[in-house]
mmCIF file of C-alpha atoms and ligand atoms in Angstrom:
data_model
loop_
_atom_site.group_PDB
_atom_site.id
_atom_site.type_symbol
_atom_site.label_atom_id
_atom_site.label_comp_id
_atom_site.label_asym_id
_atom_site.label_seq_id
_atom_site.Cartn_x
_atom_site.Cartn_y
_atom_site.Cartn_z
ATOM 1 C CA UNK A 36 95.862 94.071 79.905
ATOM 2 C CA UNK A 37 95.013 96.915 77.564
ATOM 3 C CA UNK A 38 94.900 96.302 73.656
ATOM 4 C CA UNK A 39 98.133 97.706 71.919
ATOM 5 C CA UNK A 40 95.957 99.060 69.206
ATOM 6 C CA UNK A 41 96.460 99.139 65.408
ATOM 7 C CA UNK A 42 94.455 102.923 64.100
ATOM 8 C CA UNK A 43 93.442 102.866 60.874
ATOM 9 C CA UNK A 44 93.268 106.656 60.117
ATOM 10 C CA UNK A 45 90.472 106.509 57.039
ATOM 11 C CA UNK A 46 89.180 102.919 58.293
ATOM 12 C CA UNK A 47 85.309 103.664 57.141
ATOM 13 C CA UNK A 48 86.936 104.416 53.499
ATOM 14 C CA UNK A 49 87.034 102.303 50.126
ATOM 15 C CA UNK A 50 90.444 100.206 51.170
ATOM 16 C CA UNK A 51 90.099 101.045 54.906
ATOM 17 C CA UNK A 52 87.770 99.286 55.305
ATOM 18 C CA UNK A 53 89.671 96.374 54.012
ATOM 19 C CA UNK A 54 92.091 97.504 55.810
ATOM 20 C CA UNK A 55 90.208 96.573 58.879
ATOM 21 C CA UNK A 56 89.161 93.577 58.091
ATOM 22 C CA UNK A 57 92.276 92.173 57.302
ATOM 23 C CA UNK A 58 93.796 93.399 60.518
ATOM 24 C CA UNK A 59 90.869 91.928 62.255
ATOM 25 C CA UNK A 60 90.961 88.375 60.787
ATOM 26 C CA UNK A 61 95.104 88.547 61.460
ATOM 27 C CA UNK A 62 93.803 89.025 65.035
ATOM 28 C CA UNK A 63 94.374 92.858 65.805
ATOM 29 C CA UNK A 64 92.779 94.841 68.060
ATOM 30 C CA UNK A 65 92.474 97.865 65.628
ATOM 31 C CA UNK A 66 91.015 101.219 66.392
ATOM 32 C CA UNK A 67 88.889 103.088 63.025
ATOM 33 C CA UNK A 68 89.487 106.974 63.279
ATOM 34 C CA UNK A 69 87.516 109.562 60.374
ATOM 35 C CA UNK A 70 85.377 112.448 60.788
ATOM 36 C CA UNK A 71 82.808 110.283 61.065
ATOM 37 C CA UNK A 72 83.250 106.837 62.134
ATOM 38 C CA UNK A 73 81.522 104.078 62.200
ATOM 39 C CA UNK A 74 81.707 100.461 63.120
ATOM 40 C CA UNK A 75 83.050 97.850 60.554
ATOM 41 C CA UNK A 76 80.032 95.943 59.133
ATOM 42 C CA UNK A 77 79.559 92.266 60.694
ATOM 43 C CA UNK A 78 81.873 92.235 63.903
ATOM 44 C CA UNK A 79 79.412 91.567 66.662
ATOM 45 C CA UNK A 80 80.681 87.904 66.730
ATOM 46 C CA UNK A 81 84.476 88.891 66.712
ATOM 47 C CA UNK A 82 85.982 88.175 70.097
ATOM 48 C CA UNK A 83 89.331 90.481 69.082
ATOM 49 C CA UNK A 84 88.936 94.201 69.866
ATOM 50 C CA UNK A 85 87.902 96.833 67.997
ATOM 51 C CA UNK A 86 86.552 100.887 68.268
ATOM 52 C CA UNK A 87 86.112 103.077 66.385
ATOM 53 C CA UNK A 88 86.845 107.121 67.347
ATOM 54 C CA UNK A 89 86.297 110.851 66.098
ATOM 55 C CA UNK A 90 89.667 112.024 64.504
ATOM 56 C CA UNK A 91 90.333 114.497 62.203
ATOM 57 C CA UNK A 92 93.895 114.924 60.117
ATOM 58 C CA UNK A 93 93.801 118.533 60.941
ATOM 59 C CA UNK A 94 92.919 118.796 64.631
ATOM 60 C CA UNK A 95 96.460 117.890 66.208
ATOM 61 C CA UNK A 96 94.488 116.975 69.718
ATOM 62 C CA UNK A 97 92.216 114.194 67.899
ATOM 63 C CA UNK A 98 95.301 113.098 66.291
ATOM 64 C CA UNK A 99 96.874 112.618 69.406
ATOM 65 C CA UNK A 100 94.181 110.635 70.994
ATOM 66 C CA UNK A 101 93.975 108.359 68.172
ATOM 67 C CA UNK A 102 97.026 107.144 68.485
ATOM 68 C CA UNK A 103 96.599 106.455 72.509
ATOM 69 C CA UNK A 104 97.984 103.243 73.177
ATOM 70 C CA UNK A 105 98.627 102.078 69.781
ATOM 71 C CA UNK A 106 101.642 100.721 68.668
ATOM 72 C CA UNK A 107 101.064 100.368 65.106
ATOM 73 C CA UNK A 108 98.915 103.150 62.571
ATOM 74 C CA UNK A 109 97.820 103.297 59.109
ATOM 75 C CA UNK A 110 97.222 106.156 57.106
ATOM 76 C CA UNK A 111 94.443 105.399 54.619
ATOM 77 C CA UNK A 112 93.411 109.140 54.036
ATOM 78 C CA UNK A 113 91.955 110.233 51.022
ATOM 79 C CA UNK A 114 91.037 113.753 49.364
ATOM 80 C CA UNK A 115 90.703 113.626 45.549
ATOM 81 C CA UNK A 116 88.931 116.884 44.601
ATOM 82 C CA UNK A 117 89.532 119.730 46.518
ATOM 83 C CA UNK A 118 86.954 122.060 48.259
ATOM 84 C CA UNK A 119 88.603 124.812 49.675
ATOM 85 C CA UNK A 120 88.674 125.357 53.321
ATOM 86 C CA UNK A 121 91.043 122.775 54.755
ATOM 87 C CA UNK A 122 90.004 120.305 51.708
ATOM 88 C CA UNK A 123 93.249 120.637 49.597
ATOM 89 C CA UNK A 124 95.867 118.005 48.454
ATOM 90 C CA UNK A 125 98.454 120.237 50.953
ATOM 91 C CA UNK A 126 96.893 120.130 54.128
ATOM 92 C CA UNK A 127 95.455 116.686 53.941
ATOM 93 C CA UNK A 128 98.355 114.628 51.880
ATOM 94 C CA UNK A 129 101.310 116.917 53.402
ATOM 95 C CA UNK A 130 100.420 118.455 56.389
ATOM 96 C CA UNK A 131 98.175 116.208 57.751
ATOM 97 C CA UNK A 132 100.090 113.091 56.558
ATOM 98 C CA UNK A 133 103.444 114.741 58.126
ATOM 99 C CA UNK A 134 101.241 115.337 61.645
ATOM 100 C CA UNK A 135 100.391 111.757 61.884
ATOM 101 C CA UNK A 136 103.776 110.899 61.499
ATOM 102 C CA UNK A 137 105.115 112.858 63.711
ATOM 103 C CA UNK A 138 102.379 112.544 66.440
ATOM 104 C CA UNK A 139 103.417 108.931 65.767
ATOM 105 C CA UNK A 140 107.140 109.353 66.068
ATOM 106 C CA UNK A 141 106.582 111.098 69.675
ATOM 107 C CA UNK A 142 104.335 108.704 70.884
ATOM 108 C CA UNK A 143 106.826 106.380 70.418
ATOM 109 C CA UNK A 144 104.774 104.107 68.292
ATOM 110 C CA UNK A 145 106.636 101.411 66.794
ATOM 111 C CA UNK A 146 105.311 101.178 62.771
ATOM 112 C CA UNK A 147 103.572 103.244 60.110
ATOM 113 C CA UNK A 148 101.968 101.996 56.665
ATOM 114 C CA UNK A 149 101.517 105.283 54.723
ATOM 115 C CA UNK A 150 99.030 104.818 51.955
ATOM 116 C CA UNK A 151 100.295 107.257 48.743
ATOM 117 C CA UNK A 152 99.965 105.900 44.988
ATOM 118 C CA UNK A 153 101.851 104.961 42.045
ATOM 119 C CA UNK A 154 103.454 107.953 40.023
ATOM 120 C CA UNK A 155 103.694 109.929 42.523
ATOM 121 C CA UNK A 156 106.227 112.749 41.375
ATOM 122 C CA UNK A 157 106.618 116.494 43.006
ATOM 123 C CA UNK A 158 107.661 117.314 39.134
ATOM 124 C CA UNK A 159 104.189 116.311 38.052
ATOM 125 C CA UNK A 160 101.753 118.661 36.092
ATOM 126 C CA UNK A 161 98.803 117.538 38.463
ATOM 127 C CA UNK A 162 98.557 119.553 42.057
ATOM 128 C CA UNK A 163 97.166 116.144 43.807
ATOM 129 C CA UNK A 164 100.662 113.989 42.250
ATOM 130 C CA UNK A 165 102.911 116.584 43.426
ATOM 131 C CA UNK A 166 101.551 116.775 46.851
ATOM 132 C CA UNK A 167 101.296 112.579 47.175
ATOM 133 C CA UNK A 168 104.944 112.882 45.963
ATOM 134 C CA UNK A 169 105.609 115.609 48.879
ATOM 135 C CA UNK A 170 103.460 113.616 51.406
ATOM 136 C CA UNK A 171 105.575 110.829 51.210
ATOM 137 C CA UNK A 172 108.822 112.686 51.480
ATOM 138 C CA UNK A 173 107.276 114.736 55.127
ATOM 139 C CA UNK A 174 106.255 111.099 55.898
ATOM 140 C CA UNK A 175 109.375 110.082 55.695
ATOM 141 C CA UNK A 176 111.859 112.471 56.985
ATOM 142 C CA UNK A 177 109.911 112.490 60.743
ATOM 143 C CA UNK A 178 109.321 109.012 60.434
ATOM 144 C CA UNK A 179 112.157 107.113 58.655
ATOM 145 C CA UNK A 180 111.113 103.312 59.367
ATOM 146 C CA UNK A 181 107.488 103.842 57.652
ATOM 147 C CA UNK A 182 106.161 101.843 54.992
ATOM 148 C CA UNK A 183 104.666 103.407 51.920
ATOM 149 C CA UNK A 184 102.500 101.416 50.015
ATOM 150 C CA UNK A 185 102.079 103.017 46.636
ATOM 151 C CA UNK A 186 98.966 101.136 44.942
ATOM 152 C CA UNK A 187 97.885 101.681 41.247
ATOM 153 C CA UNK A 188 93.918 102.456 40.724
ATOM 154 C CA UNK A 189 91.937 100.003 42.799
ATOM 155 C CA UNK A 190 89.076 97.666 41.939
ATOM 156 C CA UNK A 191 86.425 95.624 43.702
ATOM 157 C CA UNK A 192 82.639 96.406 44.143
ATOM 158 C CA UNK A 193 81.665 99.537 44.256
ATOM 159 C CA UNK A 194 84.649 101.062 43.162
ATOM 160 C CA UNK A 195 85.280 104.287 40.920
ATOM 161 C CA UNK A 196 87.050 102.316 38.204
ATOM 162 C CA UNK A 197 84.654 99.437 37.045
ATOM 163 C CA UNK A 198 81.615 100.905 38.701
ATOM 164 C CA UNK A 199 82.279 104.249 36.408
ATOM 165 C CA UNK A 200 83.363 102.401 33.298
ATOM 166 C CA UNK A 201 79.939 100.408 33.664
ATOM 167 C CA UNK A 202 77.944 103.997 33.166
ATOM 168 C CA UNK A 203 80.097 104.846 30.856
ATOM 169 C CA UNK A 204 78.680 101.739 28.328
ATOM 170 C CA UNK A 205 75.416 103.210 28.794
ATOM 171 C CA UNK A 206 76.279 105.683 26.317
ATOM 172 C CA UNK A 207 75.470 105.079 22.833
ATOM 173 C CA UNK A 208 79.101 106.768 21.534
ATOM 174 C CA UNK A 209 82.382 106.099 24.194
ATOM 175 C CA UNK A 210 84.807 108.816 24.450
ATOM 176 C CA UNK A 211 88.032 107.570 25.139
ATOM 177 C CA UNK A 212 91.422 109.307 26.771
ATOM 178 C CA UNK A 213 93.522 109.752 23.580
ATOM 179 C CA UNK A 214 93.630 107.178 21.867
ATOM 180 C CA UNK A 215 92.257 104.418 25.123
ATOM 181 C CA UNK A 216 96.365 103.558 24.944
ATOM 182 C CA UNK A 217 97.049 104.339 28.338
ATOM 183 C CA UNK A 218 98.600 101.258 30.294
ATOM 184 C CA UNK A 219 96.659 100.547 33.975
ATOM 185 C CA UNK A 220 97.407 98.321 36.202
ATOM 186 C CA UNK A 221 94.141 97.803 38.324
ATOM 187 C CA UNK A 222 94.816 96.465 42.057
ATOM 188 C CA UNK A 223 91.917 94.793 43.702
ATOM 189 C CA UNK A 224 91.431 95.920 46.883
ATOM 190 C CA UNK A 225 91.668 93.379 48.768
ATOM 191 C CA UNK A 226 95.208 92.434 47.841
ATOM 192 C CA UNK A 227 96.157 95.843 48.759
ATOM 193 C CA UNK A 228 94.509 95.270 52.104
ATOM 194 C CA UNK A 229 96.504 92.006 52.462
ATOM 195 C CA UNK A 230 99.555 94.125 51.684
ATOM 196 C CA UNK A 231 98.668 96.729 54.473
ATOM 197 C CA UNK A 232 98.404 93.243 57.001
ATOM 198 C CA UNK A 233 102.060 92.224 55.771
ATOM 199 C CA UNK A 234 103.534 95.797 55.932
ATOM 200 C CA UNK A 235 102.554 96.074 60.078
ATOM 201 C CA UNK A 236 103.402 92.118 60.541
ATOM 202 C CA UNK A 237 107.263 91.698 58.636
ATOM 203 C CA UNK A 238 110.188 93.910 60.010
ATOM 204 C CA UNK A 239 111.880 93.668 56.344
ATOM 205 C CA UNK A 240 109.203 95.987 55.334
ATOM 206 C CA UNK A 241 110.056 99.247 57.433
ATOM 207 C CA UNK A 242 111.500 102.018 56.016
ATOM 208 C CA UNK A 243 110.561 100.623 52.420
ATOM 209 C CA UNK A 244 108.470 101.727 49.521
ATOM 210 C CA UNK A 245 106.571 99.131 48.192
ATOM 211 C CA UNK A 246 104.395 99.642 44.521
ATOM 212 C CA UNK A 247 101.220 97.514 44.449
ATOM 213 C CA UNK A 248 99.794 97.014 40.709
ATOM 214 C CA UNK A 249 97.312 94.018 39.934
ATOM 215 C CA UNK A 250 98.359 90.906 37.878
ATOM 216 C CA UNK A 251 97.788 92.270 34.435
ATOM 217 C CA UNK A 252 98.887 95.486 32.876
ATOM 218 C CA UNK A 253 95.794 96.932 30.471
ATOM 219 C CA UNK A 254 95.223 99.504 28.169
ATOM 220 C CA UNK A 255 92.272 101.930 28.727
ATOM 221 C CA UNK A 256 90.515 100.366 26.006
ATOM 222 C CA UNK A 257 91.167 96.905 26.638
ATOM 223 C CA UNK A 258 89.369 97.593 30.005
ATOM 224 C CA UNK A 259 86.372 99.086 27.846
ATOM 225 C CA UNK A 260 86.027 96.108 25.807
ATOM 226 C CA UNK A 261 86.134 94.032 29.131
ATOM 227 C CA UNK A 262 83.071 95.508 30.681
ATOM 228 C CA UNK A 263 81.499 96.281 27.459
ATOM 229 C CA UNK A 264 81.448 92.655 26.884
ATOM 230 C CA UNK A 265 80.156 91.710 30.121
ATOM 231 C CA UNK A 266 76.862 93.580 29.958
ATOM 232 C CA UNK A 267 76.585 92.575 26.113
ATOM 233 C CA UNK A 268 76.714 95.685 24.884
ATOM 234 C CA UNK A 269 78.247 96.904 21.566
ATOM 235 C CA UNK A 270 79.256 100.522 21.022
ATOM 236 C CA UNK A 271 81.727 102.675 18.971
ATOM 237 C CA UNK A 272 84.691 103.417 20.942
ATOM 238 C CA UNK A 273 85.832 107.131 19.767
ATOM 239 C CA UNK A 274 89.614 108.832 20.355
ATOM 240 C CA UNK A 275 89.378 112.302 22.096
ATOM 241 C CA UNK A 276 92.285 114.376 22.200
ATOM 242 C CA UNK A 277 94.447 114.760 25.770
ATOM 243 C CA UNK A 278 93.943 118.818 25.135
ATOM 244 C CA UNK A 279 89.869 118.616 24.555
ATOM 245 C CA UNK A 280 89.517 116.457 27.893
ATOM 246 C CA UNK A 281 92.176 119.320 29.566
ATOM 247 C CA UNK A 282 89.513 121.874 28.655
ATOM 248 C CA UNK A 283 86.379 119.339 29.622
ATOM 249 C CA UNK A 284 87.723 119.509 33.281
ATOM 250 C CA UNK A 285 88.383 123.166 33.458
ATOM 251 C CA UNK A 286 84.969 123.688 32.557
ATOM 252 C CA UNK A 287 83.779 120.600 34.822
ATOM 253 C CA UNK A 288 85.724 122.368 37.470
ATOM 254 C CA UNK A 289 82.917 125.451 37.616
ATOM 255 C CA UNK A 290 80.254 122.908 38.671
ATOM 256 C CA UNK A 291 79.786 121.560 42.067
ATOM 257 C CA UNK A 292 80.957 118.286 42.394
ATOM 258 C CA UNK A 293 82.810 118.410 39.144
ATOM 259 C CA UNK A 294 82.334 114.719 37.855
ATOM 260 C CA UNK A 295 85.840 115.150 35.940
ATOM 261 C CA UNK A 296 89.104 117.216 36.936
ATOM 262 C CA UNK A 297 92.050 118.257 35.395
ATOM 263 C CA UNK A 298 94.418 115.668 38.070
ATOM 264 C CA UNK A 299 92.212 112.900 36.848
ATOM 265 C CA UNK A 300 93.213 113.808 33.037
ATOM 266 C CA UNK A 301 96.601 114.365 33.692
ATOM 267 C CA UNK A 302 96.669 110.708 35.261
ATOM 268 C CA UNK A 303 95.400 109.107 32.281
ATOM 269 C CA UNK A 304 98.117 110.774 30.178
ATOM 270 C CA UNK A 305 100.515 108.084 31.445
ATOM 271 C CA UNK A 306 101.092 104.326 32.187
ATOM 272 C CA UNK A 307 99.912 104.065 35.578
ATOM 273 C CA UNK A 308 101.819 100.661 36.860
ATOM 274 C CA UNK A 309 104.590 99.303 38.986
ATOM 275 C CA UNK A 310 108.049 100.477 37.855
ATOM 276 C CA UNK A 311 110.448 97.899 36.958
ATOM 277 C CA UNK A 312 112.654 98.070 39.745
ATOM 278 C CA UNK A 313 110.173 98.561 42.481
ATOM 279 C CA UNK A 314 109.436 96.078 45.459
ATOM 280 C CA UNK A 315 105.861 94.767 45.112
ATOM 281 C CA UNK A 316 103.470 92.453 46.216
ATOM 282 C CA UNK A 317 106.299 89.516 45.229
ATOM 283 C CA UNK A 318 108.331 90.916 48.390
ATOM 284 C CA UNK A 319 105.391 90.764 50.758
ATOM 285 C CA UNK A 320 104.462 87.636 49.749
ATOM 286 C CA UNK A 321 100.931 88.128 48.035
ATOM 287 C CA UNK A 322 100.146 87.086 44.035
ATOM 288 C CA UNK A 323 97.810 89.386 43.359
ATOM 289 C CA UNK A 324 94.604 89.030 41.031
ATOM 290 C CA UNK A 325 93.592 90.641 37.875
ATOM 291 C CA UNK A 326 90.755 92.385 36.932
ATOM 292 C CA UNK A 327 89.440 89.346 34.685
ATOM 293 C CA UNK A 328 89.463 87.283 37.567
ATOM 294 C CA UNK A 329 87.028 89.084 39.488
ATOM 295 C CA UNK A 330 85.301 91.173 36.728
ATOM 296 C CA UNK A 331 81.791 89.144 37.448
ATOM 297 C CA UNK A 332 82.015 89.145 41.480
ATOM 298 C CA UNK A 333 82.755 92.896 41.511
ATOM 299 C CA UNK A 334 80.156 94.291 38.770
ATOM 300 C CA UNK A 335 77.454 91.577 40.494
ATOM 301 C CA UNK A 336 77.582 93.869 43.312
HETATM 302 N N1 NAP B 144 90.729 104.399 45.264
HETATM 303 C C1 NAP B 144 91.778 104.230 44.451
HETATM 304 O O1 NAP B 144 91.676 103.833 43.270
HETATM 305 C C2 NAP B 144 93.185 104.516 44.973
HETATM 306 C C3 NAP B 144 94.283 104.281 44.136
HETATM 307 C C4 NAP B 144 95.575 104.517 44.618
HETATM 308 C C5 NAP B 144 95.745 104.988 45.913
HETATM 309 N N2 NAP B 144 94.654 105.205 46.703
HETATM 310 C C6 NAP B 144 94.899 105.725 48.048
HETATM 311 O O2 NAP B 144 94.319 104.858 49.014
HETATM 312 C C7 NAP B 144 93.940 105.627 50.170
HETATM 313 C C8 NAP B 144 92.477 105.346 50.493
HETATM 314 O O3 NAP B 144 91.681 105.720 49.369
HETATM 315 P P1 NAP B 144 90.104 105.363 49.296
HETATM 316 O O4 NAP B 144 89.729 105.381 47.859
HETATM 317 O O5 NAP B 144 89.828 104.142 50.134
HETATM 318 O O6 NAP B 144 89.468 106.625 50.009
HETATM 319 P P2 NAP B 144 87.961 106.904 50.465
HETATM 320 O O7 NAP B 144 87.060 105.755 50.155
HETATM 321 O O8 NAP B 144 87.598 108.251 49.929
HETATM 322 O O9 NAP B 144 88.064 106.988 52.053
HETATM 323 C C9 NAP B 144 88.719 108.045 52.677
HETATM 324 C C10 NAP B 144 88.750 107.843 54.176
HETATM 325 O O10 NAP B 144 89.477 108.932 54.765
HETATM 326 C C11 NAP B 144 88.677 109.517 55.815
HETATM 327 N N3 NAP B 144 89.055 110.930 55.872
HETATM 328 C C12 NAP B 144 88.963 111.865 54.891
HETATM 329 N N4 NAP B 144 89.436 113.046 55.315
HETATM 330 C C13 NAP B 144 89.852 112.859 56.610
HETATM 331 C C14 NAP B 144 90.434 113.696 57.587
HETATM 332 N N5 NAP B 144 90.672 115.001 57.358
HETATM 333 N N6 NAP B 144 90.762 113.166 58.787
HETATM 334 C C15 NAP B 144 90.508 111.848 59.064
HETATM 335 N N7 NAP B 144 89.949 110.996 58.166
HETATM 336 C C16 NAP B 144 89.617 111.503 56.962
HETATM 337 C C17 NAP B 144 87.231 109.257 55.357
HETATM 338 O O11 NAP B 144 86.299 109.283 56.428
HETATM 339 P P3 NAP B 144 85.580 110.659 56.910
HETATM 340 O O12 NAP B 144 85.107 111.339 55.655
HETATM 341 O O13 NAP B 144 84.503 110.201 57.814
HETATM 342 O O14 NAP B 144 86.630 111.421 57.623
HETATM 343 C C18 NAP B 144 87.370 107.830 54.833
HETATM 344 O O15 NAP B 144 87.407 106.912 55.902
HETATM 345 C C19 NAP B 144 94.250 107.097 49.800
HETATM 346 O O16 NAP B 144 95.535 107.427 50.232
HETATM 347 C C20 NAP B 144 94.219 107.060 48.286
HETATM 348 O O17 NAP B 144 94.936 108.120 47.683
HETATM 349 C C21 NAP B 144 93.387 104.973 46.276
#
């Protein structure tokens, strides 16, 4: 009998690849699809199914193929800074989130877990916010029984939250956003994974928007103090304006790779965390872990 397969658009990524994994252990037979894909690490002993295949948002025909026998897809997609070309928050978290879901819808297949994030908002200063917040809506009016998973800023090793606040202590001065005031709500990743697993398996969760914050709310600077402690460092923590960091990342923004952008400024000018209404991990069954929890395991990495 064939494999009714799971396709984990962005399976090779940061939480895709968690994403895999999870559906793997649950006993899957999931299918990776990127630009460039490549096997999971460690599955030569698995006896459950798994591939891995060229597919790219854009290219409606690889998108089609993907989804080939599947009866279940996740979209784990990301594009943070945009590079022109077809590399911009429209075509990959609108357009191209709207094709999968309606390449989905045609083919008949039976559940979608959209991945979007917390604070999503199409009245949002920042391009990439406004286009999540548009993504989801595409997502949903082709595809009304998806599941949107809306996680806060994800940690684990090698992320882009402790990994980067680690270089940051290096410095002998630390610049903070504003006054380091900001509320986050890290997620690790693996909960978010776990969430992903639950959001496929439980028919309470179609058509439902789930918000996915960690176990502890934290201010910017609390999260300093947290690493800075854990190296043994000491260093003076200094306030920088919202406005001077605006004008950091429009002048970041001229370099290649710009290791700052305006989005990523705009997001740290508000709480980023699970609103008080929202359906979270609670409703999926999952108590998920806080940042001091893992703080050793991940930086050990
Ligand atoms: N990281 C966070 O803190 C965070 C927080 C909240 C929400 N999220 C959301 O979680 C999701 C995953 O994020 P991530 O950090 O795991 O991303 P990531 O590590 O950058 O991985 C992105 C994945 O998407 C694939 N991809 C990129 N463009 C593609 C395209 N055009 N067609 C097909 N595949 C493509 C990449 O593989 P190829 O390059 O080979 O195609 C890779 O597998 C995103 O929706 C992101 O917004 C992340």
């Amino acid at each position: 009998m064939k494999p009714q397969w799971i396709t984990v658009f962005g399976g090779t990524g940061f939480l895709g690849r968690r994403i895999v994994r999870a559906l793997l252990d649950a006993g899957y037979p999931v299918r990776i699809a990127a630009r460039h894909p490549t096997p999971p690490p460690g599955i030569d002993d698995r006896a459950v199914s798994v591939e891995w295949v060229r597919a790219d948002l854009h290219d409606a025909a690889s998108v089609g193929k993907a989804l080939d026998d599947a009866r279940g897809v996740v979209n784990a997609v990301s594009l943070y800074v945009e590079s022109g070309g077809r590399n911009t928050f429209e075509a990959v978290h609108v357009d191209g989130a709207e094709r999968l879901a309606e390449t989905a819808r045609e083919r008949g297949i039976e559940r979608l877990v959209h991945i979007s994030g917390i604070g999503v908002d199409t009245e949002s200063d920042s391009t990439y916010v406004r286009a999540r917040a548009r993504g989801e809506n595409r997502v949903w009016a082709v595809f009304p029984q998806a599941t949107i998973l809306r996680p806060s800023v994800l940690f684990g090793p090698e992320d882009a939250l402790l990994t980067a606040l680690s270089r940051i202590t290096l410095m002998p001065v630390i610049p903070l956003f504003g006054a380091g005031n900001t509320r986050l709500q890290p997620v690790y990743v693996e909960d978010v994974a776990r969430a992903v697993h639950q959001a496929m398996a439980r028919d309470d969760a179609r058509g439902q928007i789930f918000e996915l914050g960690g176990g502890t709310l934290y201010r910017y600077r609390e999260l300093v103090r947290m690493v800075l402690r854990h190296h043994g460092r000491r260093r003076l923590l200094v306030p920088v304006p919202f406005l001077v960091w605006r004008g950091l990342a429009s002048l970041a923004s001229l370099l290649p790779g710009a290791p700052l952008t305006r989005d990523q400024v705009i997001l740290m000018e508000q709480d980023n965390r699970v609103g008080d209404d929202a359906r979270g991990f609670e409703s999926l069954g999952i108590e998920p872990r806080s940042v001091e929890d893992l703080l050793e395991a991940c930086l050990a990495s």
